[in-house]
Amino acid sequence: MDPIDRRRFIASAAGTAALSALDLAQAAEPAQAAASAGPILLATWPHGKPANEKAAEVMAAGGSLLDAVEKGINVVEDDPKIQSVGYGGLPNVDGEVELDAGIMSGTTHRIGAVVNLHQIKNPISVARKVMEKTRHSTMAGEGALRFALAEGFTPMQLLTPQSLQAWLDWKNDPHHVTYWLDAEHHDTIGMIANDGRGHLVAGCSTSGIAWKIPGRVADSPLVGSGYYADDHAGAASATGDGDAMQCYVTSFQIVMLMAQGRTPQQACEECLRYMATTSPATRTIQACVIAMNPRGDVGAASMNAKYPLQYALWRNGKSEILDAKPVL
Ligand code: ASP
C-alpha cells in the first residue's frame, strides 16, 4: 500500500477497525473499570428501565453478567404490552411472530444467537443455550426451534389478542403499505452490562419490523450489528432500521472506535455520522446506538431528531431514563 492509500485507509472506518484489532491483540489485560463503580447497566428505550432493574437484582443476588442480561431482557420479552419484543410482538406479513436475539460475553468472545425463531417467547434464553451448550454460535428457523424444544422450552402462541388485531387491521386496510420497501413499527431491547470490574456482556432481542417478509434477518441477532462486547475495548448495541444498520455493522464499529480511544459517546456519534456521510439515505432513518467502555462510561446517540432515542441507565442504585443526542 503506498503512503497515500495507507493514509486514506487509516482515515476510513475499516482502517480504524483493522488497526484497532492490532492494538487489541497487543493489549495484555482488559482495561479496568473505575474502582467503586459496582454494576452498570445500560439498555435501549424506556422498556430498558425494568430490564436494568431486574438485571441489578440478579447481580445483587450473586448472578453472573450473563444471568443479568438474560433475565433483564426476559422481562421485556414477557411483557405483552411491548409489541416489538417477544410475547405479543407484531408478526410478519403472514401473521406469524418471528423472533431474533443474540448475546455475547466480552470476556470469552463467545456468542449465542437465534434467528427467525417461532413459538418461543424468550429467544435470548435460547441464544444463551446455543452459546453454552453447543459449539455453534448462531442458529436459525426450524433448527433453532427444534433445539429450543430439545432444551425444554415450551412452545406457545406468541400473538396476543392485541397483536392479532393489529395485524388484521393492517391486512384489511386496502391502503396498507407492504413494508417490503418501508420500515415502521419496530424497536428492540438492546442491553449492556458491566460488573464494575471491566467485564462486559451485550445482548439484544426483537420481533423485528412489523409485517416483515418471512425469513427477513435484520441487525439484532447478527453479531457485530445488533450487539458486540469485548472486555478490552467496550460493548455496544443498536436499534432502529436493521435492514440499513446491518450494512454498517454498527456495534462492532463502535467497539473498534472505543478501542482507538474514543469515548463511548464519541464512538456512537462517529459511527452514525459515518453512515450519514457515506450513505445519505440513512440520514432520515431510525438509527440509534448505545455503548459502554470497560470503565463504565456510557454513550448513546440517534441519527436524527425525527426518531429520538430514550435509553435506560442503572448505576449506583439509581435507575433512570435519559435522552440520547441526535447527531443531525
Ligand atoms: N433493528 C430491529 C430490526 O430491524 C428493530 C429495531 O431495533 O427497532 O429488526
Short mmCIF file of C-alpha atoms and ligand atoms in Angstrom, two decimals:
data_model
loop_
_atom_site.label_atom_id
_atom_site.label_comp_id
_atom_site.label_asym_id
_atom_site.label_seq_id
_atom_site.Cartn_x
_atom_site.Cartn_y
_atom_site.Cartn_z
CA MET A 1 0.00 0.00 0.00
CA ASP A 2 1.53 3.37 -0.91
CA PRO A 3 1.62 6.08 1.80
CA ILE A 4 -1.36 8.00 0.40
CA ASP A 5 -3.54 4.89 0.18
CA ARG A 6 -2.46 3.98 3.63
CA ARG A 7 -3.48 7.39 4.99
CA ARG A 8 -6.89 7.03 3.34
CA PHE A 9 -7.27 3.54 4.72
CA ILE A 10 -6.44 4.67 8.24
CA ALA A 11 -8.95 7.51 7.97
CA SER A 12 -11.70 5.07 6.98
CA ALA A 13 -13.81 3.11 9.41
CA ALA A 14 -12.46 -0.16 8.01
CA GLY A 15 -8.92 1.02 8.64
CA THR A 16 -9.86 2.06 12.14
CA ALA A 17 -11.24 -1.41 12.80
CA ALA A 18 -8.19 -3.19 11.38
CA LEU A 19 -5.75 -1.06 13.35
CA SER A 20 -7.79 -1.48 16.47
CA ALA A 21 -7.58 -5.22 16.08
CA LEU A 22 -3.80 -4.97 16.04
CA ASP A 23 -3.76 -2.70 19.08
CA LEU A 24 -6.13 -5.02 20.90
CA ALA A 25 -4.04 -8.07 20.14
CA GLN A 26 -1.11 -6.31 21.81
CA ALA A 27 -3.09 -5.32 24.89
CA ALA A 28 -2.18 -7.61 27.78
CA GLU A 29 -5.14 -7.15 30.08
CA PRO A 30 -8.66 -5.77 29.76
CA ALA A 31 -9.00 -2.16 30.90
CA GLN A 32 -10.26 -1.94 34.47
CA ALA A 33 -13.48 -0.24 35.44
CA ALA A 34 -13.46 2.66 37.86
CA ALA A 35 -12.82 1.05 41.26
CA SER A 36 -16.03 1.92 43.12
CA ALA A 37 -18.45 1.64 40.22
CA GLY A 38 -20.35 -1.60 41.00
CA PRO A 39 -22.55 -2.94 38.21
CA ILE A 40 -23.54 -0.53 35.45
CA LEU A 41 -26.48 -1.41 33.22
CA LEU A 42 -27.48 0.30 30.01
CA ALA A 43 -30.44 -0.52 27.77
CA THR A 44 -32.39 0.88 24.84
CA TRP A 45 -35.77 2.60 25.19
CA PRO A 46 -37.84 3.22 28.31
CA HIS A 47 -38.63 -0.52 28.47
CA GLY A 48 -34.92 -0.90 29.24
CA LYS A 49 -35.56 0.50 32.73
CA PRO A 50 -37.38 -2.54 34.16
CA ALA A 51 -34.83 -4.72 32.33
CA ASN A 52 -31.94 -2.91 34.05
CA GLU A 53 -33.68 -3.10 37.41
CA LYS A 54 -34.16 -6.85 37.05
CA ALA A 55 -30.52 -7.24 35.98
CA ALA A 56 -29.37 -5.25 39.03
CA GLU A 57 -31.46 -7.53 41.25
CA VAL A 58 -29.95 -10.63 39.64
CA MET A 59 -26.43 -9.32 40.20
CA ALA A 60 -27.16 -8.33 43.78
CA ALA A 61 -28.26 -11.92 44.38
CA GLY A 62 -24.91 -13.17 43.09
CA GLY A 63 -25.87 -13.84 39.48
CA SER A 64 -23.40 -13.52 36.64
CA LEU A 65 -23.35 -10.84 33.97
CA LEU A 66 -24.85 -13.33 31.53
CA ASP A 67 -27.65 -14.06 34.02
CA ALA A 68 -28.23 -10.33 34.43
CA VAL A 69 -28.56 -9.62 30.71
CA GLU A 70 -30.67 -12.72 30.03
CA LYS A 71 -33.08 -12.16 32.92
CA GLY A 72 -33.24 -8.42 32.26
CA ILE A 73 -34.18 -8.98 28.64
CA ASN A 74 -36.68 -11.70 29.67
CA VAL A 75 -38.71 -9.00 31.47
CA VAL A 76 -39.27 -7.20 28.18
CA GLU A 77 -39.81 -10.41 26.19
CA ASP A 78 -42.50 -11.50 28.69
CA ASP A 79 -44.40 -8.20 28.61
CA PRO A 80 -47.32 -8.46 26.13
CA LYS A 81 -47.67 -4.66 26.05
CA ILE A 82 -44.29 -4.31 24.33
CA GLN A 83 -45.16 -5.11 20.73
CA SER A 84 -41.64 -5.20 19.35
CA VAL A 85 -40.05 -7.89 21.52
CA GLY A 86 -41.01 -11.45 22.50
CA TYR A 87 -44.58 -12.36 23.53
CA GLY A 88 -47.07 -10.05 21.82
CA GLY A 89 -44.54 -8.84 19.24
CA LEU A 90 -46.07 -7.72 15.95
CA PRO A 91 -45.95 -10.56 13.40
CA ASN A 92 -44.64 -10.93 9.87
CA VAL A 93 -46.77 -10.46 6.76
CA ASP A 94 -48.31 -13.92 7.26
CA GLY A 95 -49.33 -13.18 10.85
CA GLU A 96 -46.58 -15.24 12.45
CA VAL A 97 -44.33 -13.82 15.17
CA GLU A 98 -40.67 -14.33 14.27
CA LEU A 99 -38.14 -13.55 16.98
CA ASP A 100 -34.41 -12.77 16.86
CA ALA A 101 -31.88 -12.50 19.70
CA GLY A 102 -28.18 -12.64 20.45
CA ILE A 103 -25.87 -12.43 23.45
CA MET A 104 -22.09 -12.01 23.71
CA SER A 105 -19.56 -12.28 26.52
CA GLY A 106 -16.79 -9.71 26.21
CA THR A 107 -14.58 -11.94 28.33
CA THR A 108 -14.78 -15.17 26.33
CA HIS A 109 -15.71 -13.58 22.99
CA ARG A 110 -18.35 -16.28 22.65
CA ILE A 111 -21.79 -15.55 21.27
CA GLY A 112 -25.10 -17.33 21.01
CA ALA A 113 -27.83 -16.15 18.65
CA VAL A 114 -31.15 -17.29 17.23
CA VAL A 115 -32.79 -16.01 14.09
CA ASN A 116 -36.42 -16.34 12.91
CA LEU A 117 -37.42 -18.33 15.96
CA HIS A 118 -41.13 -19.15 16.21
CA GLN A 119 -43.31 -20.12 19.19
CA ILE A 120 -40.73 -19.50 21.95
CA LYS A 121 -41.23 -16.31 23.93
CA ASN A 122 -37.69 -15.96 25.30
CA PRO A 123 -35.27 -16.09 22.36
CA ILE A 124 -32.47 -14.55 24.45
CA SER A 125 -32.56 -17.61 26.71
CA VAL A 126 -32.38 -19.93 23.72
CA ALA A 127 -29.48 -17.84 22.37
CA ARG A 128 -27.63 -18.30 25.66
CA LYS A 129 -28.17 -22.06 25.46
CA VAL A 130 -26.70 -22.05 21.95
CA MET A 131 -23.62 -20.33 23.39
CA GLU A 132 -23.24 -22.51 26.45
CA LYS A 133 -24.42 -25.93 25.32
CA THR A 134 -23.14 -26.16 21.77
CA ARG A 135 -20.06 -25.19 19.83
CA HIS A 136 -22.27 -23.34 17.37
CA SER A 137 -22.83 -19.60 17.51
CA THR A 138 -25.99 -18.78 15.57
CA MET A 139 -28.99 -20.99 14.81
CA ALA A 140 -31.94 -20.18 12.57
CA GLY A 141 -35.54 -21.10 11.87
CA GLU A 142 -36.71 -24.68 12.15
CA GLY A 143 -33.39 -25.89 13.55
CA ALA A 144 -33.40 -23.21 16.23
CA LEU A 145 -36.94 -24.19 17.22
CA ARG A 146 -36.06 -27.89 17.39
CA PHE A 147 -33.02 -27.02 19.50
CA ALA A 148 -35.17 -24.93 21.86
CA LEU A 149 -37.72 -27.73 22.22
CA ALA A 150 -34.95 -30.24 22.93
CA GLU A 151 -33.68 -27.86 25.64
CA GLY A 152 -37.08 -27.89 27.31
CA PHE A 153 -38.54 -24.56 26.16
CA THR A 154 -42.33 -24.62 25.90
CA PRO A 155 -43.90 -23.70 22.55
CA MET A 156 -46.80 -21.27 22.66
CA GLN A 157 -48.85 -18.89 20.56
CA LEU A 158 -46.94 -15.61 20.63
CA LEU A 159 -49.77 -13.50 19.19
CA THR A 160 -51.83 -11.74 21.82
CA PRO A 161 -55.39 -10.57 21.05
CA GLN A 162 -53.90 -7.07 20.62
CA SER A 163 -51.12 -8.07 18.22
CA LEU A 164 -53.52 -10.29 16.24
CA GLN A 165 -55.93 -7.36 15.95
CA ALA A 166 -53.12 -5.03 14.84
CA TRP A 167 -52.18 -7.49 12.09
CA LEU A 168 -55.83 -7.94 10.98
CA ASP A 169 -56.31 -4.15 10.88
CA TRP A 170 -53.19 -3.78 8.76
CA LYS A 171 -54.16 -6.64 6.44
CA ASN A 172 -57.72 -5.41 5.95
CA ASP A 173 -56.68 -1.85 5.23
CA PRO A 174 -56.90 -1.57 1.40
CA HIS A 175 -54.27 1.19 1.52
CA HIS A 176 -51.82 -0.68 3.67
CA VAL A 177 -48.16 -0.29 2.96
CA THR A 178 -46.49 -3.58 2.16
CA TYR A 179 -43.37 -2.76 4.21
CA TRP A 180 -41.32 -4.52 1.57
CA LEU A 181 -39.72 -1.16 0.93
CA ASP A 182 -40.65 0.64 4.10
CA ALA A 183 -39.95 0.13 7.78
CA GLU A 184 -42.09 1.28 10.68
CA HIS A 185 -43.34 -0.29 13.90
CA HIS A 186 -40.23 -1.69 15.42
CA ASP A 187 -37.95 -1.40 18.45
CA THR A 188 -35.69 -3.74 20.29
CA ILE A 189 -34.27 -4.33 23.71
CA GLY A 190 -30.52 -3.91 23.46
CA MET A 191 -28.64 -4.22 26.72
CA ILE A 192 -25.08 -3.85 28.01
CA ALA A 193 -23.95 -4.91 31.48
CA ASN A 194 -20.64 -4.16 33.19
CA ASP A 195 -19.83 -5.85 36.50
CA GLY A 196 -17.85 -2.84 37.70
CA ARG A 197 -14.60 -4.69 37.15
CA GLY A 198 -14.48 -4.16 33.40
CA HIS A 199 -16.22 -7.34 32.27
CA LEU A 200 -18.92 -6.79 29.72
CA VAL A 201 -21.88 -8.65 28.26
CA ALA A 202 -24.15 -7.34 25.49
CA GLY A 203 -27.47 -8.75 24.30
CA CYS A 204 -30.33 -7.90 22.00
CA SER A 205 -33.85 -9.27 21.43
CA THR A 206 -36.58 -8.25 19.00
CA SER A 207 -39.56 -9.30 16.91
CA GLY A 208 -38.16 -7.07 14.17
CA ILE A 209 -40.22 -4.79 11.98
CA ALA A 210 -43.92 -5.46 11.81
CA TRP A 211 -45.29 -7.20 8.71
CA LYS A 212 -41.81 -8.16 7.54
CA ILE A 213 -41.27 -10.70 4.78
CA PRO A 214 -40.96 -14.14 6.42
CA GLY A 215 -37.32 -15.07 6.70
CA ARG A 216 -36.03 -11.49 6.96
CA VAL A 217 -32.88 -11.28 9.05
CA ALA A 218 -32.12 -7.83 10.45
CA ASP A 219 -29.30 -6.49 12.57
CA SER A 220 -30.45 -7.55 16.04
CA PRO A 221 -29.32 -11.22 16.02
CA LEU A 222 -26.21 -10.57 13.93
CA VAL A 223 -23.04 -10.36 15.99
CA GLY A 224 -21.33 -7.02 15.43
CA SER A 225 -24.52 -5.42 14.17
CA GLY A 226 -27.12 -5.72 16.94
CA TYR A 227 -24.63 -6.31 19.75
CA TYR A 228 -20.93 -6.70 20.44
CA ALA A 229 -18.80 -6.92 23.58
CA ASP A 230 -15.07 -7.01 24.18
CA ASP A 231 -13.60 -6.51 27.65
CA HIS A 232 -10.53 -4.91 26.04
CA ALA A 233 -12.49 -2.12 24.37
CA GLY A 234 -16.18 -1.87 25.26
CA ALA A 235 -19.63 -3.02 24.23
CA ALA A 236 -22.38 -1.63 22.02
CA SER A 237 -25.91 -2.36 20.87
CA ALA A 238 -28.08 -0.96 18.10
CA THR A 239 -31.76 -0.38 17.48
CA GLY A 240 -33.61 1.06 14.52
CA ASP A 241 -33.88 0.22 10.86
CA GLY A 242 -31.97 -3.03 10.92
CA ASP A 243 -32.02 -3.51 7.17
CA ALA A 244 -29.95 -0.34 6.78
CA MET A 245 -27.95 -0.59 10.01
CA GLN A 246 -26.64 -4.09 9.39
CA CYS A 247 -24.81 -2.75 6.33
CA TYR A 248 -22.61 -0.75 8.74
CA VAL A 249 -22.01 -3.47 11.37
CA THR A 250 -22.67 -0.66 13.83
CA SER A 251 -21.94 -2.32 17.18
CA PHE A 252 -18.57 -3.70 16.08
CA GLN A 253 -17.68 -0.38 14.51
CA ILE A 254 -18.44 1.46 17.76
CA VAL A 255 -16.42 -1.00 19.84
CA MET A 256 -13.46 -0.63 17.49
CA LEU A 257 -13.72 3.16 17.72
CA MET A 258 -13.57 2.85 21.51
CA ALA A 259 -10.50 0.62 21.08
CA GLN A 260 -8.95 3.56 19.24
CA GLY A 261 -9.51 5.78 22.24
CA ARG A 262 -12.90 7.36 21.54
CA THR A 263 -15.24 7.76 24.47
CA PRO A 264 -18.47 5.75 24.14
CA GLN A 265 -20.33 8.97 23.25
CA GLN A 266 -17.80 9.95 20.60
CA ALA A 267 -17.85 6.42 19.17
CA CYS A 268 -21.67 6.35 18.92
CA GLU A 269 -21.79 9.73 17.21
CA GLU A 270 -18.90 8.99 14.86
CA CYS A 271 -20.47 5.74 13.72
CA LEU A 272 -23.80 7.41 12.88
CA ARG A 273 -22.08 10.37 11.16
CA TYR A 274 -20.07 7.93 9.06
CA MET A 275 -23.33 6.27 7.97
CA ALA A 276 -24.95 9.62 7.18
CA THR A 277 -21.93 10.78 5.19
CA THR A 278 -21.30 7.66 3.18
CA SER A 279 -24.96 6.75 2.64
CA PRO A 280 -27.04 9.96 2.72
CA ALA A 281 -30.31 7.97 2.51
CA THR A 282 -29.65 6.85 6.09
CA ARG A 283 -29.96 10.44 7.35
CA THR A 284 -33.74 10.09 7.66
CA ILE A 285 -33.99 6.56 9.04
CA GLN A 286 -34.29 5.48 12.63
CA ALA A 287 -30.78 4.53 13.70
CA CYS A 288 -29.90 4.50 17.39
CA VAL A 289 -26.92 3.14 19.31
CA ILE A 290 -25.73 2.74 22.88
CA ALA A 291 -22.23 1.96 24.15
CA MET A 292 -20.21 1.44 27.31
CA ASN A 293 -16.48 1.08 27.87
CA PRO A 294 -14.84 -1.18 30.46
CA ARG A 295 -14.52 1.80 32.88
CA GLY A 296 -18.31 2.15 32.83
CA ASP A 297 -18.54 5.40 30.84
CA VAL A 298 -21.63 5.31 28.62
CA GLY A 299 -22.76 6.87 25.35
CA ALA A 300 -25.95 6.96 23.28
CA ALA A 301 -26.96 8.64 20.05
CA SER A 302 -29.70 8.72 17.45
CA MET A 303 -29.26 9.63 13.81
CA ASN A 304 -31.85 12.43 13.82
CA ALA A 305 -34.40 14.22 15.96
CA LYS A 306 -37.30 12.69 13.98
CA TYR A 307 -36.58 9.36 15.68
CA PRO A 308 -35.15 10.27 19.08
CA LEU A 309 -33.74 7.57 21.34
CA GLN A 310 -34.53 7.31 25.00
CA TYR A 311 -32.33 4.90 26.90
CA ALA A 312 -32.18 3.49 30.41
CA LEU A 313 -29.21 3.63 32.76
CA TRP A 314 -28.76 1.92 36.12
CA ARG A 315 -25.74 2.95 38.18
CA ASN A 316 -25.08 3.09 41.93
CA GLY A 317 -28.68 2.11 42.66
CA LYS A 318 -30.10 4.93 40.53
CA SER A 319 -32.38 3.85 37.68
CA GLU A 320 -33.25 6.48 35.10
CA ILE A 321 -34.42 7.15 31.55
CA LEU A 322 -32.31 9.61 29.57
CA ASP A 323 -32.45 11.28 26.16
CA ALA A 324 -29.77 10.41 23.62
CA LYS A 325 -28.18 13.05 21.47
CA PRO A 326 -29.28 13.23 17.81
CA VAL A 327 -26.24 13.63 15.56
CA LEU A 328 -28.02 15.54 12.76
N1 ASP B 1 -33.35 -3.40 14.49
C1 ASP B 1 -34.61 -4.10 14.59
C2 ASP B 1 -34.94 -4.69 13.26
O1 ASP B 1 -34.73 -4.05 12.25
C3 ASP B 1 -35.75 -3.25 15.01
C4 ASP B 1 -35.44 -2.15 15.98
O2 ASP B 1 -34.46 -2.21 16.69
O3 ASP B 1 -36.19 -1.19 16.04
O4 ASP B 1 -35.46 -5.77 13.22
#
